[in-house]
Coordinates of C-alpha atoms (C1' of nucleotides) in Angstrom, one line a residue:
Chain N
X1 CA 0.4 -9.7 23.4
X2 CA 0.9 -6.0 22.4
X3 CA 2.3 -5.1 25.4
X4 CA 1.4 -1.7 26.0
X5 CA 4.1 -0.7 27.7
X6 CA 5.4 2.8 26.9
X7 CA 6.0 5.5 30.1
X8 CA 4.7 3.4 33.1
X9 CA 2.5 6.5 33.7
X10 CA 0.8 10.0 32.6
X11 CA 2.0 11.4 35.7
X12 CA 5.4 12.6 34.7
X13 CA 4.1 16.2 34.7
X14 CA 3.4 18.7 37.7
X15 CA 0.1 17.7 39.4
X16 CA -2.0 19.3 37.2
X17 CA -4.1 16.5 35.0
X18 CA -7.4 17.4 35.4
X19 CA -9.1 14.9 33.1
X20 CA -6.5 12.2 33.9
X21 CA -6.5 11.3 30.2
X22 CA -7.3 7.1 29.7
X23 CA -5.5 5.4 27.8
X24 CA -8.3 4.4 25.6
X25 CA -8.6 8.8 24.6
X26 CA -4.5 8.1 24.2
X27 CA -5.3 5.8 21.8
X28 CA -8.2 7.4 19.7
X29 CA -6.3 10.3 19.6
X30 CA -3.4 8.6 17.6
X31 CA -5.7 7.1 15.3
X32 CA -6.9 10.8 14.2
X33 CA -3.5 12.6 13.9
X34 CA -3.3 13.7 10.1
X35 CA -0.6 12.2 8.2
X36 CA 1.4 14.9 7.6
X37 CA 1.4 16.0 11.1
X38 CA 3.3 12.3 11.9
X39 CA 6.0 13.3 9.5
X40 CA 6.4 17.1 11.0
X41 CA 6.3 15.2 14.7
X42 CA 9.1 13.3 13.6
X43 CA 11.1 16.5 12.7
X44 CA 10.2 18.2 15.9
X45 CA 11.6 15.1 17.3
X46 CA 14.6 15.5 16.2
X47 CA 15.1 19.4 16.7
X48 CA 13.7 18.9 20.4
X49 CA 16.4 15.9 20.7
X50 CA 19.0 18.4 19.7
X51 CA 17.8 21.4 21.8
X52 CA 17.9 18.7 24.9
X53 CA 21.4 18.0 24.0
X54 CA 22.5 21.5 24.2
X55 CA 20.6 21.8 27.7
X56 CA 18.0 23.2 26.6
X57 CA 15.3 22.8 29.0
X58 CA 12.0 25.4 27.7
X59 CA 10.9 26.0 24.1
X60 CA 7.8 28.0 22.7
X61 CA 5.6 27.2 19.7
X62 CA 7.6 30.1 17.9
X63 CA 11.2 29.1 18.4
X64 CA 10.3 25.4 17.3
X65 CA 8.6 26.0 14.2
X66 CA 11.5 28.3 12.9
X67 CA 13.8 25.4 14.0
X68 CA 11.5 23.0 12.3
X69 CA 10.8 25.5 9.2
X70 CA 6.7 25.7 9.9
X71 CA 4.6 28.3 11.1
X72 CA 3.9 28.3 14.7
X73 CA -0.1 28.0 14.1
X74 CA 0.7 24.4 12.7
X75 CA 3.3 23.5 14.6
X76 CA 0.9 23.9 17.9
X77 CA -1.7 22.1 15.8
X78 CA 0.4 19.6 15.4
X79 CA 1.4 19.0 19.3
X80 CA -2.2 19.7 20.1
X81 CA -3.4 16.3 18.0
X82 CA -1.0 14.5 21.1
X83 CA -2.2 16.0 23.9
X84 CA -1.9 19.5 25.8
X85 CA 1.7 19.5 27.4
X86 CA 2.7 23.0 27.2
X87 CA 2.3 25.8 29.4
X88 CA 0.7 28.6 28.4
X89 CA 2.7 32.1 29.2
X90 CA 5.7 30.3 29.1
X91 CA 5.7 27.4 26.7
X92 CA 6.9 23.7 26.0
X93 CA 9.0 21.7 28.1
X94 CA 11.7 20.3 26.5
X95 CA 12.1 16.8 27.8
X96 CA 8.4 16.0 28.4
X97 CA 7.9 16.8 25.0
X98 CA 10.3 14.6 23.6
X99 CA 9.1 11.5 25.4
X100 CA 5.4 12.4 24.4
X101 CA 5.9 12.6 20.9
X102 CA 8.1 9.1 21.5
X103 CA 5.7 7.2 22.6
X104 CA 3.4 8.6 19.9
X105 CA 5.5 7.8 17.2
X106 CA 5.5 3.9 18.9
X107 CA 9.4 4.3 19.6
X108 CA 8.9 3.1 22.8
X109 CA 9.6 -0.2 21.3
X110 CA 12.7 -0.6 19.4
X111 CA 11.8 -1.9 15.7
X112 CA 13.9 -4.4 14.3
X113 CA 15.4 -3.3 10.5
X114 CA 16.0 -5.6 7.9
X115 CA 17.8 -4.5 4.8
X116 CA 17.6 -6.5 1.4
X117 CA 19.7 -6.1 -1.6
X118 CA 23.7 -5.5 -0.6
X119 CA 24.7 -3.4 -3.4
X120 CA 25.7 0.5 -3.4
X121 CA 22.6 1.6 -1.4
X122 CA 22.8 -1.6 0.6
X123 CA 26.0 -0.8 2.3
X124 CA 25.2 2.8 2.8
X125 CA 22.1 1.8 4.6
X126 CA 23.8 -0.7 6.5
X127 CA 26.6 1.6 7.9
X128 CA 23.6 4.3 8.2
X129 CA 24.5 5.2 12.0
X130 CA 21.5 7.0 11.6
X131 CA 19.4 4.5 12.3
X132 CA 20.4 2.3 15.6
X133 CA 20.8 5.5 17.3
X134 CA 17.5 6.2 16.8
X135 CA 15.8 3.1 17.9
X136 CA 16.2 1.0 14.7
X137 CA 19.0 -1.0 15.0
X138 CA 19.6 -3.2 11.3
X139 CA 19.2 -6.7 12.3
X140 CA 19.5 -8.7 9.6
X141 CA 20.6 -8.0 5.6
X142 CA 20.1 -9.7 3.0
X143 CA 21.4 -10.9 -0.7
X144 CA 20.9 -13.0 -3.7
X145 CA 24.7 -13.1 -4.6
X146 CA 25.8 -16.5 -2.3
X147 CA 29.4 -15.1 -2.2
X148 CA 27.9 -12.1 0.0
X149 CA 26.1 -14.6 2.4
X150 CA 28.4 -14.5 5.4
X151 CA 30.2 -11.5 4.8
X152 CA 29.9 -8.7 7.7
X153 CA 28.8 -5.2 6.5
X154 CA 28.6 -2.9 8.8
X155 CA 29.3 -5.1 11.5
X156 CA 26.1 -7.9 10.1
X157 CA 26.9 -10.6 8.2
X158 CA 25.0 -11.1 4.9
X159 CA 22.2 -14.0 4.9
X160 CA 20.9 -15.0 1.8
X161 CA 17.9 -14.4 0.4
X162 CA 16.2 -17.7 0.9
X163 CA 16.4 -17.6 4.8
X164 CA 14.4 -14.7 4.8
X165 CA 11.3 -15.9 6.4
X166 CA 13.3 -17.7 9.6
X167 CA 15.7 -14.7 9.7
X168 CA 13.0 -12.4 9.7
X169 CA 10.7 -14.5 12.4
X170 CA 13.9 -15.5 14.7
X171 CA 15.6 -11.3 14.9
X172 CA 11.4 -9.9 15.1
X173 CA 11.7 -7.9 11.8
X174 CA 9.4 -5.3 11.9
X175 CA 10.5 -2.9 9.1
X176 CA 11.7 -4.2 5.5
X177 CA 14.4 -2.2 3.7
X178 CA 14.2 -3.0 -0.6
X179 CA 17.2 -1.7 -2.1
X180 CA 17.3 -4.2 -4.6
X181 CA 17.1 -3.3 -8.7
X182 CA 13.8 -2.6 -9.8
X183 CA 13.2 -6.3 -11.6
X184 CA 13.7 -8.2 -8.2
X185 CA 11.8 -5.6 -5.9
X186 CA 8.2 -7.1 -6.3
X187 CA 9.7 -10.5 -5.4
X188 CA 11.3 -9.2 -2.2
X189 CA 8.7 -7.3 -1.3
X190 CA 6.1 -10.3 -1.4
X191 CA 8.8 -12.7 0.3
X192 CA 8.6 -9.9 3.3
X193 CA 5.4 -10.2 3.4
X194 CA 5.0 -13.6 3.9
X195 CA 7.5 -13.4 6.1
X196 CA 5.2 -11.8 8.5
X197 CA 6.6 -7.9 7.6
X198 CA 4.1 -5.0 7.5
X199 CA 6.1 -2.1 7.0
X200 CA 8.3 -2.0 4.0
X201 CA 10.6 1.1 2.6
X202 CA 11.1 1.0 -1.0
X203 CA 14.0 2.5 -2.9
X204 CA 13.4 0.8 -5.9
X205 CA 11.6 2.7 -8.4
X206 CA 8.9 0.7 -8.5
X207 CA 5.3 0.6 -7.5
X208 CA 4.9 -2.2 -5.0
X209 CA 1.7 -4.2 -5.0
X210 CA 0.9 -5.1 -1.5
X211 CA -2.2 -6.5 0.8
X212 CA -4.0 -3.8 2.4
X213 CA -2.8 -4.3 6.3
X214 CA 0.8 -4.0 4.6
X215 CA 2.4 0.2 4.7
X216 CA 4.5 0.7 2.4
X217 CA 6.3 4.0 2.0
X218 CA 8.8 4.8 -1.0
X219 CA 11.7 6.7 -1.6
X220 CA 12.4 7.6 -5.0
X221 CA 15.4 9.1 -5.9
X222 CA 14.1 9.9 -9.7
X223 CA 11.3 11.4 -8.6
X224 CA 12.6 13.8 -6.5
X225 CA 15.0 14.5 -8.8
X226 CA 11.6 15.2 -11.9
X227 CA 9.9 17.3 -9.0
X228 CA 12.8 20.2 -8.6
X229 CA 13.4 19.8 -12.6
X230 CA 9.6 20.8 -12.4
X231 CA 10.3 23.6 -10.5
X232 CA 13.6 24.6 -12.2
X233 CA 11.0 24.8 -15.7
X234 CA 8.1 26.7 -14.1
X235 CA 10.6 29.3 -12.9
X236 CA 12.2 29.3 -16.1
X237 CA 8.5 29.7 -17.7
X238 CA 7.8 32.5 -15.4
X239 CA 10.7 34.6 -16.1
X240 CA 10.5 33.7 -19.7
X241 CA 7.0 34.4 -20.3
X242 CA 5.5 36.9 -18.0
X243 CA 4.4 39.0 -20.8
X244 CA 3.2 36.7 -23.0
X245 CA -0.2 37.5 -23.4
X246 CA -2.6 34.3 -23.5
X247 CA 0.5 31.6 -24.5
X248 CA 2.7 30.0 -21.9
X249 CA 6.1 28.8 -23.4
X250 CA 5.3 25.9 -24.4
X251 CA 2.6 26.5 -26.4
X252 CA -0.2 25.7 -24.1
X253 CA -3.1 28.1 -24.7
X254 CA -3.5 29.2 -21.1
X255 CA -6.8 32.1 -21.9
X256 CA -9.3 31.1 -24.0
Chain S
X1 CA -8.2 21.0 -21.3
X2 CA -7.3 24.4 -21.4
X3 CA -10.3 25.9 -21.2
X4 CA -11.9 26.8 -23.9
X5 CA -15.6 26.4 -23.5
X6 CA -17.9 29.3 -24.3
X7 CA -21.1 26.6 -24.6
X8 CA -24.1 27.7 -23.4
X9 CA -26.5 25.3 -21.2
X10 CA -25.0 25.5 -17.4
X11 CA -27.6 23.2 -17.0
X12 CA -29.0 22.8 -13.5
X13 CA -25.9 24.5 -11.9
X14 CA -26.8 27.1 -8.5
X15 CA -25.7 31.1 -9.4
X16 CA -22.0 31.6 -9.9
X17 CA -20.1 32.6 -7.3
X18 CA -18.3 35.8 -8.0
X19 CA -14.2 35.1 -7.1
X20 CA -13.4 38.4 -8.3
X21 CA -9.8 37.1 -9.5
X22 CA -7.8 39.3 -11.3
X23 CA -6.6 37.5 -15.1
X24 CA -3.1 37.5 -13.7
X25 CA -4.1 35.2 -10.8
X26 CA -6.1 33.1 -13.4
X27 CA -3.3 33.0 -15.4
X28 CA -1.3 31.6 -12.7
X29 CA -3.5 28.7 -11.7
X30 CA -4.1 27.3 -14.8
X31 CA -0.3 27.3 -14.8
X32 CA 0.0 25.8 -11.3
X33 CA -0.3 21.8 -11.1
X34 CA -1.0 20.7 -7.6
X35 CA 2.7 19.6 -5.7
X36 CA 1.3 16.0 -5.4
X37 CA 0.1 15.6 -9.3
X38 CA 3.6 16.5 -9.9
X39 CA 4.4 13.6 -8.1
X40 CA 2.8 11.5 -9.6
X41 CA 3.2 12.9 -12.8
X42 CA 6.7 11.5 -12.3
X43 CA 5.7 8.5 -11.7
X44 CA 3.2 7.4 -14.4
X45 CA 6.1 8.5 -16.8
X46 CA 8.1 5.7 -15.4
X47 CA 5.3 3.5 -15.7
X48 CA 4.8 4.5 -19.4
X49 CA 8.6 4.7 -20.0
X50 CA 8.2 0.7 -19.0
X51 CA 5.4 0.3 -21.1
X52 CA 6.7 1.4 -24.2
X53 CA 9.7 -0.3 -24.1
X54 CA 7.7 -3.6 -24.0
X55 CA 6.0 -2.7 -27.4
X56 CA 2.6 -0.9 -25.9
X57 CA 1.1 1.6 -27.5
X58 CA -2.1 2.3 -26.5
X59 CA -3.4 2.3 -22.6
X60 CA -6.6 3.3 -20.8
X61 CA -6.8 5.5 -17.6
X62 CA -8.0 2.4 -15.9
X63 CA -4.5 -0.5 -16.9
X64 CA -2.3 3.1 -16.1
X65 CA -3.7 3.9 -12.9
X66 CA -3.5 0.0 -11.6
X67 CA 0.0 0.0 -12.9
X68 CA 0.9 3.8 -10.6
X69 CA -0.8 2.3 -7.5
X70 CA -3.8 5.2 -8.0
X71 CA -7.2 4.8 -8.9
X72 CA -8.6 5.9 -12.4
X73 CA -10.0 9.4 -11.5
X74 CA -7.0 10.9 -9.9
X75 CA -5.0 9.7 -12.6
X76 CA -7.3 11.2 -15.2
X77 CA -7.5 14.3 -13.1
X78 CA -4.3 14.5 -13.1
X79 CA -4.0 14.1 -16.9
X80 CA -5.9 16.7 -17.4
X81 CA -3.7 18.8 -16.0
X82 CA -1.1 18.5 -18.5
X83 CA -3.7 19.0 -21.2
X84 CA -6.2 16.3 -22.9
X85 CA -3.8 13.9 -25.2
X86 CA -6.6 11.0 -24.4
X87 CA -8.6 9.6 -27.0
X88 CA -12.6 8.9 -25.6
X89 CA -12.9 5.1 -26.3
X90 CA -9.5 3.8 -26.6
X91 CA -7.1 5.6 -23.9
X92 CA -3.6 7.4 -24.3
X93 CA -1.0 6.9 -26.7
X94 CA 2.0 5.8 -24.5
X95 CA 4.9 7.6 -26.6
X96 CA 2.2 10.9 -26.5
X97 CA 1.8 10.6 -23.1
X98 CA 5.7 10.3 -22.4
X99 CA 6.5 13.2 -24.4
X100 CA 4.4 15.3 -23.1
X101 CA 4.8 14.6 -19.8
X102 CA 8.7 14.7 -20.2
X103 CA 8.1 18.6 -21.3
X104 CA 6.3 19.6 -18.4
X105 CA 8.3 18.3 -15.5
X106 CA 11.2 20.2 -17.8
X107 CA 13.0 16.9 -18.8
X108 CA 13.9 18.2 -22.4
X109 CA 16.4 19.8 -20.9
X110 CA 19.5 17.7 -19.1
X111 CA 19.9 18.7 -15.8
X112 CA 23.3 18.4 -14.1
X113 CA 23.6 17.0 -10.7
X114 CA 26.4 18.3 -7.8
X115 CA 26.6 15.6 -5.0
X116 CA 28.2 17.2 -2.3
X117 CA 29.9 14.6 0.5
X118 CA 31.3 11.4 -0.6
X119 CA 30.8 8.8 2.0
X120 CA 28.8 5.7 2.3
X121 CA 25.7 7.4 0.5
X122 CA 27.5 10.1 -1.5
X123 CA 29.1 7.0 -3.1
X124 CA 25.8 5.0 -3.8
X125 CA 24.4 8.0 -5.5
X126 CA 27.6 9.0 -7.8
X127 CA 26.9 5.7 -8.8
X128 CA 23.5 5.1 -9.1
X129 CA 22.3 4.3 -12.8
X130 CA 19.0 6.2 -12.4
X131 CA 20.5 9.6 -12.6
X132 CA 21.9 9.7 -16.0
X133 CA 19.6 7.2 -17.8
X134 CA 16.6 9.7 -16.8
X135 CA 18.3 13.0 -17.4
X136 CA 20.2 13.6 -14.6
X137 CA 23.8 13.6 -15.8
X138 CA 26.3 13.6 -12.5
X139 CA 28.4 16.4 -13.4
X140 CA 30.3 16.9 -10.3
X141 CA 31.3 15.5 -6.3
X142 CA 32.6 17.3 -3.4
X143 CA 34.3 16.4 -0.6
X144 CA 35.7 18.2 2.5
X145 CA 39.0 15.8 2.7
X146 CA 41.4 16.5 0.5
X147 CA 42.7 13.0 0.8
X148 CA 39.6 12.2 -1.8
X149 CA 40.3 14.8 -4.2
X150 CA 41.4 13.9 -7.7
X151 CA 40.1 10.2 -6.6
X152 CA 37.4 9.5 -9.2
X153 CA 34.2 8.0 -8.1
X154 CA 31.7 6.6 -10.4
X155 CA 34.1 7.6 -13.4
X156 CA 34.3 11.1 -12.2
X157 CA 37.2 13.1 -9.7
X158 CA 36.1 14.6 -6.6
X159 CA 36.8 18.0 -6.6
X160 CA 37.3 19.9 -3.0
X161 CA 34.5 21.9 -2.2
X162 CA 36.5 24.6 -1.6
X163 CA 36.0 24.8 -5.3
X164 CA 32.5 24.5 -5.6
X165 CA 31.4 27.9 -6.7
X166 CA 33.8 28.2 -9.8
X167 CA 32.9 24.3 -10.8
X168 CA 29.3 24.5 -10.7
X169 CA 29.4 27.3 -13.0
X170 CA 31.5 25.9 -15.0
X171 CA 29.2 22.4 -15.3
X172 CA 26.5 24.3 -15.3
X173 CA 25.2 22.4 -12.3
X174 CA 21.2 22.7 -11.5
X175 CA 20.6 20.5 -8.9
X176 CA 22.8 20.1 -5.6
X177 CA 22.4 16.9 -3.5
X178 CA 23.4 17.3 0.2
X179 CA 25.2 13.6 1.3
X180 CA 27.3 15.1 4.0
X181 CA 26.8 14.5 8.1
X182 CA 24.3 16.7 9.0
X183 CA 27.0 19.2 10.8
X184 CA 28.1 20.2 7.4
X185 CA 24.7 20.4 5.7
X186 CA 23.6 24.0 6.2
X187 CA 27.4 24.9 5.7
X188 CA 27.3 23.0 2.3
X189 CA 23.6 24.2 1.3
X190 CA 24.9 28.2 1.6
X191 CA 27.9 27.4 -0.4
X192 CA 25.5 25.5 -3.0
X193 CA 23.4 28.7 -3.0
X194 CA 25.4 31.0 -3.3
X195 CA 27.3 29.0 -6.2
X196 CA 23.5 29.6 -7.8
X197 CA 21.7 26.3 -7.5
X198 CA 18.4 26.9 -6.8
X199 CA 17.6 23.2 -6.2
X200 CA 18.5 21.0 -3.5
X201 CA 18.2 17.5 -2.6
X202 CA 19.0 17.0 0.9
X203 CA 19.6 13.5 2.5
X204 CA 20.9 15.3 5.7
X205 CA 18.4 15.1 8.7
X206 CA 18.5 18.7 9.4
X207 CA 16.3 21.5 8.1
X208 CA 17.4 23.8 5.7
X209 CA 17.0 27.2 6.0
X210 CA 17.7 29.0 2.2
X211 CA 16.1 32.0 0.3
X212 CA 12.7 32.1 -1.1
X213 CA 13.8 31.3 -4.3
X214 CA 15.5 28.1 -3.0
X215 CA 14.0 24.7 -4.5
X216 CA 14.4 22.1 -1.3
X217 CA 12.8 18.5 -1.2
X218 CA 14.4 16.2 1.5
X219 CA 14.7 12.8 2.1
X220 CA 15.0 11.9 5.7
X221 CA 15.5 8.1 6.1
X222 CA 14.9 8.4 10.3
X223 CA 11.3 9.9 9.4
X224 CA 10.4 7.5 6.7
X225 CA 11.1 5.3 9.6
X226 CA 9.3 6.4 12.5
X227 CA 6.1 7.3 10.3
X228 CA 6.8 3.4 10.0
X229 CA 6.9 2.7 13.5
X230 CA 3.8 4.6 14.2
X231 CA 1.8 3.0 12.3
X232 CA 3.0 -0.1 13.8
X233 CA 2.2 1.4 16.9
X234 CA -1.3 2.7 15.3
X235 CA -1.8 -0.9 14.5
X236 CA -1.2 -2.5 17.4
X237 CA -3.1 0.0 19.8
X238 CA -6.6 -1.2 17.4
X239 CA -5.5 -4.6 17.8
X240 CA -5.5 -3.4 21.1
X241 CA -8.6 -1.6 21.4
X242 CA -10.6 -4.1 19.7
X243 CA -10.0 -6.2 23.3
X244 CA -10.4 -3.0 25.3
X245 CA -13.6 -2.3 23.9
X246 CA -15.6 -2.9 27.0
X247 CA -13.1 -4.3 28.4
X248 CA -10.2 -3.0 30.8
X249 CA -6.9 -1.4 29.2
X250 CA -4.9 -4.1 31.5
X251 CA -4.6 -6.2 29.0
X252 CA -7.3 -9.1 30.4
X253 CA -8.8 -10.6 26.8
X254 CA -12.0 -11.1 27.6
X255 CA -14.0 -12.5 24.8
X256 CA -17.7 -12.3 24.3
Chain Z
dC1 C1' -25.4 6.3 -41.2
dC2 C1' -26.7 4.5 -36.9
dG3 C1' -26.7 2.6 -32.6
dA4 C1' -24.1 0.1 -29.1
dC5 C1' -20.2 0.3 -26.4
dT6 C1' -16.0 2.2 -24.4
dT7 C1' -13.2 5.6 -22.2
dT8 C1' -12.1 10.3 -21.4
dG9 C1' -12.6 14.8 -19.1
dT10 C1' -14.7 17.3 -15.5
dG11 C1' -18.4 19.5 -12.4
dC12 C1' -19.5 18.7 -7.8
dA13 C1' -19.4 17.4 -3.1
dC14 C1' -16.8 16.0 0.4
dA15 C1' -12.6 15.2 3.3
dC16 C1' -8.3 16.7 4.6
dG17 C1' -5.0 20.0 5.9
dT18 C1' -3.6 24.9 6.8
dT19 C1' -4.0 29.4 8.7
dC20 C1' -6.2 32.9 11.4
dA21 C1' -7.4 35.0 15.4
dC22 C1' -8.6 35.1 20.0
dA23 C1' -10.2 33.3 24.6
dA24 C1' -8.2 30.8 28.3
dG25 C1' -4.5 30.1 31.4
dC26 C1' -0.1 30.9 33.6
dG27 C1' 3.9 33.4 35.8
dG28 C1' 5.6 37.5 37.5
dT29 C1' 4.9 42.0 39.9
dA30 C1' 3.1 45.4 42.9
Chain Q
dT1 C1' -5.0 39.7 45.6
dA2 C1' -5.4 42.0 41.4
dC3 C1' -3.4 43.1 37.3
dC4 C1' -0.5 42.6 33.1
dG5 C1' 2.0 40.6 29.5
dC6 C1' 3.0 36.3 27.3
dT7 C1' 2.1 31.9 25.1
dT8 C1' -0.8 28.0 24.5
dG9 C1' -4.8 25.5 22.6
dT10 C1' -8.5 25.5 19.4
dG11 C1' -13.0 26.9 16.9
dA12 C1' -13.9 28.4 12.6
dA13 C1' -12.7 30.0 7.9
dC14 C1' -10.4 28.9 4.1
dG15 C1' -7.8 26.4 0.5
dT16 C1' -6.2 22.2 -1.6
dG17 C1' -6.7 17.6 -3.0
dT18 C1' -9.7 13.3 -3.8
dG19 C1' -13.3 10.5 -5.6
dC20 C1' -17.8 9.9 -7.7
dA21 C1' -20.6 9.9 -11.3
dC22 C1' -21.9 11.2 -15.8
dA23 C1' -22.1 13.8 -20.2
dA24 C1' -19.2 14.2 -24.2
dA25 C1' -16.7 12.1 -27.6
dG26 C1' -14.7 8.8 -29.7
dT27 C1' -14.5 3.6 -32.1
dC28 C1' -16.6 -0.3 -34.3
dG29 C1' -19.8 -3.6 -36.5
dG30 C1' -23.6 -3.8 -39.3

DNA sequence: CCGACTTTGTGCACACGTTCACAAGCGGTA
DNA sequence: TACCGCTTGTGAACGTGTGCACAAAGTCGG
């Protein structure tokens, strides 16, 4: 049933295709692209998107990365884990890059969003146009508060918590949005879950205990914030105690 | 620990390898805590910061790292960065813990938060609780319209970001966050610069370019969701390839 | 004071990710 | 066709981060 759909064919380049790729190598070779090279795909996605926009037709591996903000090396790294569709002497093509990485990234398939917890963040991700326009359109939302239920935001109306499960089956949710307060996140989370949803984005600050075939990713405002405070106290430690022989600041003995 | 063995018995170990590093360099490193134990240095504090406010004051590497999502070694690991507070036997004293890892991510000191763009999300941040309960007083907003200037927003006016310079010195702002369309985000990021904040936290889906000595973490909502989606894909090309496995890629299930 | 038990801190090996550097391949030119 | 300059793709070196496994260091009961 997983229809495997994606560009009817390799053949949308010139002739040249000497190993005529299966789609069995397609397929190993997404299970072995590193992590972090998904997320810098996704950014070249975007910056190819725009380029295409501005009729941009050709792109090297050194114009990218700057656009992107990596080093070329990794950036042709980073194609190179999806398959060899540059040319060499001359460089990427705009278009067939786009759809490569595309179908890589499984957006092929459009992937159903569902957002739970209507408050502040709720709306914002709601009227996110972000999102539809790039292949996630928000599908269903979700409350505890019964006056929301019925109430369009963003052009949805609210459904209340409890109908998660036969919301969630009837609009194929793929992708669970928690913007709910911390206390109730765990509780949404597992109700996703049994609702058949495997991939969940969490803005709650919360650590989210889930089954192993469930991904989870989190986005964690606090934390972001802690990391550049980090940053903002090393630099201050640096300029404050470069000459400070043996002691950093704050009074960790740093040479024995 | 901060090093300060000078035991004898190596033990079994092979010959040192010489890595000829100058004290300076040394000096540095101990200083440096790997990006991601920052990270999640951030996070166990939240945990603890939980913890203690139920009464706990004792807790092992082991309860800690279940409660951070981790396992016990990195979490130690990354203990040990910070310096040794355990106690072999019994664990870490929560409040211990908390302080200290409030003084190195530089939380002693309040930070104050610019959001630059008031829409939907602008609005969800100026009024998200998590800022100022953890240190991150929301000293000012900024909008381009001058229809929302003077407007207050969370209990505080939007100023015009014409005047962003002279109000962000006068705050003493250390943190910008980027809410705007991402048109305006490198437009807004050079005006945050050169205002003098070195950190920025950018919701706009466009990369920053900025000085060296420019702090910038992102948070791109699009590529949170597409590394979803691939791993949806991911998922269903092993479902997938379990079938094809001997099998043609047409789809035919052929069981054994 | 001792021995049993618990938990930390860390050396080591391994895996992952990044960067370098260069051969291979392509288009353009004579 | 033969050459030249340019850009890709990648093997290999390197650096960073992770996880194991265990000695060191503490508590506690007797």
């Amino acid at each position: 049933m997983v229809d495997r759909r994606g560009d009817g064919d390799e053949g949308v380049t010139t002739t040249s295709k000497p190993p005529a790729e299966s789609p069995v190598d397609v397929r190993e070779r997404a299970r072995a692209i590193p992590e972090a090279a998904v997320a810098r795909l996704a950014v070249y996605l975007r910056v190819l998107s725009g380029m295409a926009e501005q009729g941009v037709t050709t792109i090297s591996s050194e114009e990218l990365a700057g656009a992107a903000g990596v080093n070329s090396a990794k950036l042709r790294k980073d194609l190179s884990y999806i398959g060899s569709y540059g040319t060499r002497g001359v460089g990427y093509d705009v278009e067939v890059l786009v759809s490569h990485i595309e179908r890589i990234l499984g957006l092929t398939r459009k992937h159903s969003v569902a957002v739970v917890g209507i408050g502040n963040l709720g709306h914002a991700l709601a009227n996110y146009g972000g999102f539809p326009s790039r292949g996630f359109p928000v599908a269903a939302l979700f409350d505890i508060d019964p006056d929301l239920t019925g109430v369009p935001v963003g052009g949805i109306p609210v459904d209340h918590i409890d109908d998660i499960t036969t919301v969630c089956a009837e609009r194929e949710v793929s992708i669970g949005v928690i913007a709910t307060p911390p206390q109730a996140a765990q509780a949404v989370c597992d109700r996703l879950v049994s609702a058949g949803v495997q991939c969940i984005l969490n803005f709650a600050p919360v650590v989210l205990q889930v089954p192993d075939y469930v991904e989870v990713r989190k986005v964690d405002l606090a934390v972001e914030m802690q990391i550049l405070s980090f940053h903002v106290a090393r630099r201050a430690d640096e300029a404050a105690g470069d000459v400070v022989n043996g002691v950093g600041v704050d009074g960790v003995v740093i040479r024995p």
